Coordinates of C-alpha atoms and ligand atoms in Angstrom, one line a residue:
X1 CA 122.1 231.8 186.3
X2 CA 125.5 234.0 186.0
X3 CA 128.8 232.5 186.7
X4 CA 129.7 234.0 190.2
X5 CA 132.1 236.1 188.8
X6 CA 131.7 238.7 186.2
X7 CA 132.9 238.0 182.8
X8 CA 136.0 236.5 182.6
X9 CA 137.7 238.8 180.9
X10 CA 135.9 241.8 182.7
X11 CA 133.9 244.1 180.1
X12 CA 130.4 243.6 179.2
X13 CA 127.4 243.8 181.4
X14 CA 124.4 241.2 182.0
X15 CA 120.7 241.6 182.9
X16 CA 119.4 239.2 186.0
X17 CA 118.4 235.9 185.3
X18 CA 115.4 234.3 185.5
X19 CA 114.5 232.1 188.8
X20 CA 114.5 228.5 188.4
X21 CA 113.8 227.3 184.7
X22 CA 112.8 224.0 184.0
X23 CA 115.5 221.9 181.6
X24 CA 114.9 222.1 178.4
X25 CA 115.3 218.1 176.7
X26 CA 115.8 218.9 173.3
X27 CA 113.2 216.5 170.9
X28 CA 114.6 213.0 170.4
X29 CA 114.8 212.2 166.6
X30 CA 114.5 209.0 165.7
X31 CA 114.4 209.6 162.1
X32 CA 112.1 207.6 158.9
X33 CA 113.3 204.0 158.6
X34 CA 112.7 203.8 154.9
X35 CA 113.8 200.3 153.6
X36 CA 117.3 199.6 154.6
X37 CA 117.9 203.0 155.7
X38 CA 117.5 205.7 158.7
X39 CA 116.6 209.0 157.2
X40 CA 117.0 212.7 159.1
X41 CA 116.0 215.6 157.5
X42 CA 117.4 218.8 159.2
X43 CA 117.3 222.2 158.1
X44 CA 120.4 225.1 159.7
X45 CA 117.9 227.6 160.6
X46 CA 117.5 231.5 162.4
X47 CA 115.4 232.1 165.2
X48 CA 114.3 233.7 168.4
X49 CA 115.1 232.0 171.5
X50 CA 113.9 233.1 174.9
X51 CA 116.2 232.3 177.3
X52 CA 115.2 235.8 179.6
X53 CA 111.8 236.1 180.3
X54 CA 109.8 238.4 177.7
X55 CA 112.9 239.1 175.5
X56 CA 113.6 237.4 172.4
X57 CA 117.0 236.4 171.4
X58 CA 118.4 236.0 167.9
X59 CA 119.5 232.4 167.2
X60 CA 120.4 230.2 165.2
X61 CA 119.3 226.3 165.1
X62 CA 118.7 223.1 163.5
X63 CA 114.6 222.5 162.9
X64 CA 114.0 224.8 165.7
X65 CA 115.5 228.0 166.8
X66 CA 118.5 227.5 169.6
X67 CA 120.3 224.1 169.3
X68 CA 119.2 220.9 167.7
X69 CA 117.6 217.4 168.0
X70 CA 119.0 214.4 169.6
X71 CA 119.6 211.8 166.8
X72 CA 118.9 208.6 167.6
X73 CA 120.9 205.5 165.5
X74 CA 121.7 201.5 165.7
X75 CA 125.4 200.4 165.3
X76 CA 124.7 198.5 161.7
X77 CA 122.3 200.7 160.8
X78 CA 122.5 202.7 157.1
X79 CA 122.2 206.1 158.1
X80 CA 121.1 208.7 155.6
X81 CA 121.7 213.0 156.6
X82 CA 119.6 215.7 154.6
X83 CA 121.2 219.1 155.5
X84 CA 119.1 222.0 154.0
X85 CA 121.3 225.3 154.5
X86 CA 118.4 227.9 155.1
X87 CA 121.3 231.2 156.2
X88 CA 122.6 233.2 154.8
X89 CA 126.3 232.2 154.9
X90 CA 129.0 228.6 153.8
X91 CA 128.2 225.7 156.7
X92 CA 128.2 222.3 157.2
X93 CA 127.5 219.8 159.9
X94 CA 130.1 217.5 161.6
X95 CA 129.3 214.1 163.5
X96 CA 131.5 214.3 166.2
X97 CA 132.9 211.2 167.1
X98 CA 131.3 209.3 164.1
X99 CA 133.3 206.2 162.7
X100 CA 132.2 207.6 159.2
X101 CA 133.7 208.5 155.3
X102 CA 135.6 211.2 154.5
X103 CA 133.1 212.5 152.3
X104 CA 130.0 212.3 154.7
X105 CA 132.9 212.9 157.6
X106 CA 131.1 217.6 156.7
X107 CA 134.1 219.3 157.0
X108 CA 135.7 222.0 155.2
X109 CA 135.2 219.9 152.2
X110 CA 131.9 219.9 152.6
X111 CA 130.2 223.4 152.8
X112 CA 126.5 223.7 152.2
X113 CA 125.9 227.6 150.3
X114 CA 123.2 229.4 151.7
X115 CA 119.8 227.6 149.7
X116 CA 121.6 223.6 149.0
X117 CA 121.3 220.7 150.7
X118 CA 123.9 218.5 151.3
X119 CA 123.7 214.3 152.3
X120 CA 126.1 212.1 154.9
X121 CA 125.0 209.0 154.1
X122 CA 126.9 206.0 155.9
X123 CA 126.7 203.0 157.9
X124 CA 126.9 203.5 162.1
X125 CA 129.7 200.7 162.6
X126 CA 130.5 201.6 166.4
X127 CA 129.8 201.1 170.2
X128 CA 126.8 202.6 171.8
X129 CA 128.0 206.2 172.6
X130 CA 127.0 210.0 173.2
X131 CA 128.2 211.6 170.6
X132 CA 127.6 215.2 169.0
X133 CA 126.8 217.3 165.0
X134 CA 128.3 220.8 165.0
X135 CA 129.2 223.6 162.7
X136 CA 132.3 222.6 161.1
X137 CA 132.8 226.0 158.5
X138 CA 135.7 226.9 157.8
X139 CA 136.7 230.1 159.6
X140 CA 133.3 230.6 161.1
X141 CA 132.5 227.5 163.4
X142 CA 133.1 229.5 166.4
X143 CA 130.6 232.3 165.6
X144 CA 128.5 229.7 163.9
X145 CA 127.8 227.0 167.1
X146 CA 128.4 230.3 169.6
X147 CA 124.6 231.1 167.8
X148 CA 123.0 227.7 168.5
X149 CA 124.9 224.9 165.4
X150 CA 124.7 222.1 167.8
X151 CA 123.0 218.9 169.2
X152 CA 123.7 215.2 170.3
X153 CA 123.5 212.4 168.6
X154 CA 123.2 208.4 170.5
X155 CA 124.2 205.7 169.0
X156 CA 122.5 202.3 170.8
X157 CA 123.9 198.5 171.0
X158 CA 123.2 195.5 171.6
X159 CA 125.5 196.2 174.6
X160 CA 123.9 199.4 175.8
X161 CA 120.3 197.8 175.2
X162 CA 120.9 194.1 177.4
X163 CA 122.6 196.6 180.6
X164 CA 120.5 197.8 183.3
X165 CA 121.0 201.1 183.1
X166 CA 118.4 204.5 182.8
X167 CA 117.8 204.4 179.4
X168 CA 114.3 206.6 178.9
X169 CA 115.2 209.7 177.0
X170 CA 114.0 212.7 178.9
X171 CA 113.4 210.6 182.2
X172 CA 116.3 209.1 183.8
X173 CA 118.5 209.5 180.3
X174 CA 119.1 213.2 180.2
X175 CA 121.5 215.0 177.5
X176 CA 123.0 217.9 179.4
X177 CA 125.1 220.4 176.6
X178 CA 126.6 222.7 178.7
X179 CA 127.5 226.1 177.0
X180 CA 128.7 229.2 178.2
X181 CA 127.5 232.4 176.3
X182 CA 127.6 236.7 176.7
X183 CA 124.8 238.4 176.8
X184 CA 124.5 241.7 176.7
X185 CA 121.3 244.2 178.8
X186 CA 118.9 243.8 176.4
X187 CA 119.7 240.2 176.4
X188 CA 121.3 239.5 173.1
X189 CA 124.0 236.8 172.8
X190 CA 127.2 238.7 171.7
X191 CA 130.1 237.0 169.9
X192 CA 133.1 239.2 171.1
X193 CA 135.9 239.9 167.9
X194 CA 139.2 241.3 170.7
X195 CA 141.9 239.8 169.9
X196 CA 142.5 238.7 173.5
X197 CA 138.5 236.5 172.9
X198 CA 140.4 234.7 169.9
X199 CA 143.4 234.4 171.5
X200 CA 142.2 233.0 174.5
X201 CA 139.1 231.5 173.0
X202 CA 135.5 233.1 173.1
X203 CA 134.1 232.7 177.3
X204 CA 130.7 233.5 178.4
X205 CA 128.8 235.3 181.2
X206 CA 126.4 233.1 181.5
X207 CA 126.1 229.1 181.3
X208 CA 123.3 227.7 179.0
X209 CA 122.1 224.1 179.5
X210 CA 120.4 222.8 176.7
X211 CA 119.9 226.5 175.8
X212 CA 118.0 226.9 179.4
X213 CA 119.4 230.2 182.0
X214 CA 119.5 228.6 185.4
X215 CA 118.0 224.9 184.9
X216 CA 116.4 222.7 187.0
X217 CA 116.0 218.8 186.7
X218 CA 113.4 216.9 188.6
X219 CA 114.3 213.6 188.4
X220 CA 111.5 210.6 188.7
X221 CA 114.0 208.1 189.3
X222 CA 116.9 206.6 191.9
X223 CA 119.4 207.0 189.5
X224 CA 119.9 209.6 186.5
X225 CA 122.0 209.3 183.4
X226 CA 123.3 212.0 182.6
X227 CA 125.2 212.4 179.1
X228 CA 127.7 215.5 179.6
X229 CA 128.9 217.4 177.1
X230 CA 131.2 220.2 176.6
X231 CA 129.6 222.1 174.1
X232 CA 131.9 225.9 174.7
X233 CA 133.6 227.2 172.2
X234 CA 136.7 227.4 174.7
X235 CA 135.9 227.3 178.5
X236 CA 136.5 224.0 180.4
X237 CA 134.9 222.7 182.9
X238 CA 135.6 220.9 186.4
X239 CA 132.6 219.2 187.1
X240 CA 131.1 217.6 190.5
X241 CA 128.0 218.3 192.7
X242 CA 127.2 220.6 195.3
X243 CA 126.1 218.2 198.2
X244 CA 129.6 216.4 197.8
X245 CA 128.0 213.0 196.8
X246 CA 130.5 210.5 194.4
X247 CA 128.8 210.1 190.6
X248 CA 129.9 207.0 188.3
X249 CA 131.1 207.7 185.0
X250 CA 130.4 205.0 182.8
X251 CA 131.3 206.2 179.7
X252 CA 133.6 207.9 178.1
X253 CA 133.7 210.3 174.5
X254 CA 132.9 207.1 171.8
X255 CA 132.4 204.4 174.2
X256 CA 130.9 202.4 177.5
X257 CA 134.1 202.2 179.9
X258 CA 135.0 198.6 181.4
X259 CA 133.5 199.0 184.8
X260 CA 131.8 202.2 186.1
X261 CA 134.0 205.1 187.7
X262 CA 133.8 206.2 191.2
X263 CA 134.6 209.6 191.1
X264 CA 133.9 213.1 192.8
X265 CA 135.5 215.7 190.4
X266 CA 135.2 215.3 186.4
X267 CA 136.7 217.7 184.4
X268 CA 135.7 218.4 180.7
X269 CA 137.5 220.1 177.9
X270 CA 135.6 221.6 174.5
X271 CA 134.3 218.5 173.0
X272 CA 134.4 215.9 175.5
X273 CA 131.1 214.0 176.6
X274 CA 131.0 211.5 179.9
X275 CA 127.9 209.8 180.4
X276 CA 127.8 209.7 184.8
X277 CA 125.3 207.9 186.8
X278 CA 123.3 210.2 189.6
X279 CA 121.9 209.2 192.8
X280 CA 118.9 210.9 193.1
X281 CA 117.2 209.1 195.5
X282 CA 116.2 211.2 199.2
X283 CA 114.8 214.9 199.0
X284 CA 117.5 217.7 199.2
X285 CA 117.9 219.4 195.7
X286 CA 121.5 219.2 194.8
X287 CA 123.5 221.0 191.5
X288 CA 125.5 220.2 189.1
X289 CA 128.5 223.2 189.4
X290 CA 131.7 224.2 188.2
X291 CA 134.8 223.8 191.1
X292 CA 138.0 226.8 190.6
X293 CA 141.1 224.8 189.5
X294 CA 143.6 225.4 192.2
X295 CA 146.0 227.6 190.8
X296 CA 148.4 226.1 188.6
X297 CA 152.3 227.0 188.5
X298 CA 152.3 228.4 184.8
X299 CA 155.8 229.5 184.1
X300 CA 154.8 232.9 182.2
X301 CA 153.6 236.0 183.4
X302 CA 151.7 238.8 182.2
X303 CA 148.2 239.4 181.7
X304 CA 147.8 236.2 179.3
X305 CA 148.3 234.1 182.2
X306 CA 146.6 236.4 184.5
X307 CA 142.8 235.7 182.5
X308 CA 144.1 232.3 182.6
X309 CA 144.2 232.0 186.3
X310 CA 141.1 234.3 186.6
X311 CA 138.7 231.9 184.4
X312 CA 140.6 228.7 186.4
X313 CA 139.4 230.8 189.7
X314 CA 135.1 231.0 188.9
X315 CA 133.1 228.7 190.6
X316 CA 129.1 228.8 189.4
X317 CA 125.9 226.2 188.9
X318 CA 125.6 224.8 185.9
X319 CA 122.4 222.7 186.5
X320 CA 119.8 222.0 189.6
X321 CA 118.9 218.3 190.5
X322 CA 115.7 217.8 192.8
X323 CA 115.8 214.5 193.4
X324 CA 112.6 212.2 193.0
X325 CA 111.5 211.5 196.2
X326 CA 112.7 207.9 197.0
X327 CA 113.5 206.3 199.8
X328 CA 117.5 206.4 200.3
X329 CA 116.6 202.5 201.4
X330 CA 115.9 202.1 197.9
X331 CA 118.7 200.1 196.1
X332 CA 120.6 202.2 194.2
X333 CA 122.8 199.7 191.5
X334 CA 125.0 199.7 188.7
X335 CA 126.3 196.7 186.6
X336 CA 129.6 196.0 187.7
X337 CA 130.6 195.7 184.1
X338 CA 129.8 197.6 181.5
X339 CA 131.8 196.6 177.7
X340 CA 134.6 194.8 176.8
X341 CA 137.1 196.9 175.5
X342 CA 139.6 195.9 172.9
X343 CA 143.2 197.6 174.4
X344 CA 145.9 198.5 171.6
X345 CA 148.7 197.4 172.5
X346 CA 151.6 199.9 171.5
X347 CA 153.2 197.5 169.5
X348 CA 150.7 197.5 166.5
X349 CA 151.4 200.7 166.1
X350 CA 153.8 201.0 162.9
X351 CA 154.2 205.0 162.9
X352 CA 154.5 207.3 165.6
X353 CA 153.5 211.2 164.8
X354 CA 154.6 214.1 166.6
X355 CA 152.3 217.2 166.8
X356 CA 153.1 220.1 167.6
X357 CA 150.2 222.9 169.3
X358 CA 151.4 226.3 168.9
X359 CA 150.5 230.1 169.7
X360 CA 152.3 233.2 168.5
X361 CA 155.4 233.2 166.0
X362 CA 158.9 232.4 166.7
X363 CA 159.3 230.4 170.2
X364 CA 155.5 229.7 169.6
X365 CA 154.9 230.2 174.1
X366 CA 151.9 232.5 173.5
X367 CA 152.9 234.1 176.6
X368 CA 152.9 237.5 177.5
X369 CA 156.6 239.3 178.4
X370 CA 157.4 240.6 181.6
X371 CA 155.3 241.3 184.8
X372 CA 154.5 245.1 184.2
X373 CA 151.7 247.1 184.3
X374 CA 148.4 245.4 182.4
X375 CA 148.8 247.3 179.2
X376 CA 148.5 246.4 175.2
X377 CA 152.2 245.9 175.3
X378 CA 151.8 242.6 177.0
X379 CA 150.4 241.3 173.8
X380 CA 153.1 241.1 171.6
X381 CA 154.0 237.8 172.9
X382 CA 151.1 236.3 171.3
X383 CA 153.0 236.7 167.8
X384 CA 150.0 239.2 166.4
X385 CA 147.1 236.0 166.9
X386 CA 148.7 233.4 165.4
X387 CA 147.7 229.6 166.1
X388 CA 148.9 226.7 164.4
X389 CA 150.3 223.1 164.0
X390 CA 153.8 221.3 163.6
X391 CA 154.5 225.1 162.4
X392 CA 151.4 225.8 160.0
X393 CA 148.1 227.2 159.9
X394 CA 145.1 225.3 158.6
X395 CA 146.3 224.7 154.5
X396 CA 142.9 223.0 152.7
X397 CA 145.9 222.2 150.4
X398 CA 148.3 220.7 152.4
X399 CA 148.2 216.8 153.9
X400 CA 149.7 216.6 157.2
X401 CA 149.3 212.5 157.0
X402 CA 148.4 210.4 154.5
X403 CA 147.6 206.9 156.0
X404 CA 147.1 203.2 154.7
X405 CA 143.3 201.6 156.0
X406 CA 143.9 199.6 158.2
X407 CA 147.2 201.2 159.9
X408 CA 147.5 201.4 163.4
X409 CA 149.7 204.6 164.5
X410 CA 151.1 206.3 167.7
X411 CA 150.2 210.4 167.6
X412 CA 152.3 212.2 170.5
X413 CA 150.7 216.0 171.1
X414 CA 152.5 218.3 172.4
X415 CA 151.4 221.5 173.9
X416 CA 154.0 224.3 173.5
X417 CA 151.3 226.9 175.2
X418 CA 150.6 227.6 178.7
X419 CA 147.0 227.0 177.5
X420 CA 144.8 223.4 177.5
X421 CA 144.5 222.9 174.2
X422 CA 141.2 220.1 173.6
X423 CA 143.0 218.2 170.4
X424 CA 140.5 215.9 168.3
X425 CA 141.0 213.4 165.4
X426 CA 138.1 213.1 163.2
X427 CA 136.7 209.9 162.4
X428 CA 139.2 207.8 164.8
X429 CA 138.3 206.4 168.2
X430 CA 141.9 206.6 169.9
X431 CA 142.9 205.8 173.3
X432 CA 145.3 207.3 175.7
X433 CA 148.7 205.3 176.3
X434 CA 150.4 207.8 178.8
X435 CA 150.9 211.6 180.1
X436 CA 154.0 212.5 180.0
X437 CA 155.1 208.9 181.1
X438 CA 152.1 208.8 183.4
X439 CA 149.1 206.6 183.6
X440 CA 145.5 208.2 181.9
X441 CA 143.7 209.6 184.3
X442 CA 140.8 207.0 185.9
X443 CA 138.0 209.1 183.6
X444 CA 139.8 208.6 180.0
X445 CA 140.4 205.0 180.2
X446 CA 138.1 204.4 177.1
X447 CA 138.1 205.2 173.8
X448 CA 138.3 208.6 172.9
X449 CA 138.0 211.5 170.0
X450 CA 139.0 214.6 172.4
X451 CA 142.2 214.4 174.6
X452 CA 142.8 217.8 177.3
X453 CA 146.5 218.5 176.4
X454 CA 147.8 220.7 179.3
X455 CA 150.1 223.5 179.4
X456 CA 153.8 222.5 178.3
X457 CA 151.9 218.6 178.5
X458 CA 152.5 215.6 175.6
X459 CA 149.8 213.1 175.4
X460 CA 150.3 210.1 173.5
X461 CA 147.4 208.3 171.9
X462 CA 147.2 205.4 169.8
X463 CA 144.3 204.4 167.2
X464 CA 143.3 202.2 164.3
X465 CA 142.9 204.2 160.7
X466 CA 140.2 201.9 159.8
X467 CA 138.9 202.3 155.9
X468 CA 137.4 202.4 153.8
X469 CA 140.0 204.7 152.5
X470 CA 139.4 207.8 150.0
X471 CA 142.5 209.5 148.4
X472 CA 140.1 212.6 147.5
X473 CA 139.1 213.9 150.9
X474 CA 140.5 214.6 154.0
X475 CA 139.3 214.2 157.4
X476 CA 140.6 217.1 160.3
X477 CA 142.1 217.1 163.7
X478 CA 142.4 220.1 165.5
X479 CA 142.1 222.3 169.0
X480 CA 138.6 222.2 169.9
X481 CA 138.6 225.7 171.0
X482 CA 136.7 226.8 168.1
X483 CA 138.1 230.1 168.0
X484 CA 141.7 228.5 167.8
X485 CA 140.6 225.9 165.3
X486 CA 139.3 228.9 162.9
X487 CA 142.4 230.6 163.1
X488 CA 144.3 227.4 162.0
X489 CA 145.5 225.2 164.7
X490 CA 144.1 222.1 162.4
X491 CA 145.3 219.4 160.1
X492 CA 144.4 217.4 157.9
X493 CA 144.2 213.3 157.1
X494 CA 144.2 211.6 154.6
X495 CA 143.0 207.4 154.9
X496 CA 144.3 205.7 151.2
Ligands
LIG501 CU1 143.6 225.5 170.9

């Protein structure tokens, strides 16, 4: 489908979308168990993908033409993933949400040259969760993920096995990778290079779910589990059901919650995941939609703020759900308890670090000045496109924090700009302590690796930085708006 309003930035044209198409389900890859290890083989490659009828669009994919297979593994297992780069530029895959050694993490320090191969080996040491993987090449994450280098990664454990939850992949347990892309009149996927697109982050005029345009899913049971992933480069989604029904969140980024949380809306910023259970009894089709966010009171004026507010006002459909036809008098039940979560007390932290998210030079406020007519002048306040953390752009040779393995730390993430930044920390699973003195939202009470830091907001998270230590290779932390990451809003920490 097409976003109800034209492209947020108002420039690019598009062609009519096809009518409802069956939701593509990425192939499930369990790998091959060889002795004590589970082996996966992934190839980054170019391809052609049919989003529109009769149009082959040039894309990139992993073992396919667009996106990659869903990798499935288990807590406790040893895993070996071989990644071959058949592209014509450097790339690498990062296992987002996975607690892995630094050398297996897949970041700017593990680039794979064209024609090269890299192997990530690790032991899975974490509870059941919906994680994902995507390109994390230096300065190239934005365009590479945009072209298709991303996929889902499911971790199972004894707890998830024993719970009465929908778990038949592709039938009642569905990956939902939500992305937006710009298509031109010929059906080409276009990655824009204008400064304003990169300041805000690249947003598209067309929504894709698992690479399907205008997707439709036919449910076959009364309960359907959606593993939601905001896989967009920069767009936030405020998700709801078109029939006004509630749904139940059962997992945050890094695992199951303590109990199902009943919701009518759920915000996911880029990189965040949530598993939800939707009631798919009955016969009346309904939709997973994006609802407009009420205008926020942002204390800045000018084109920058206008663009952001314009995007927040967009309403659009994401996925049509055709219910199973099962009678509404059939039972619909969920486990009352899900997983046990050990809440980390604030007193366990021995260090508190401040992370300032900044755009623009000097004041770092990122806002255009004045409310005059739209003109290039108003971009002046952006300071020429500078994205920083703690006054510094990403520097491969600078380590922001060196942490002794086993230490618990509080990170206070402070957003000094007028737009949301999703802040992601590699390897660790954190808990949100507070948002400017307020408790975390009901939808974020669990382990997370990416957190929505609102404009001029401050979020306090706590995490245990476990080993193994590696004094040579750092991990990343960064804004998950991929253009912000590519332009410098990223830093490095080391666990030793
Ligand atoms: Cu950002």
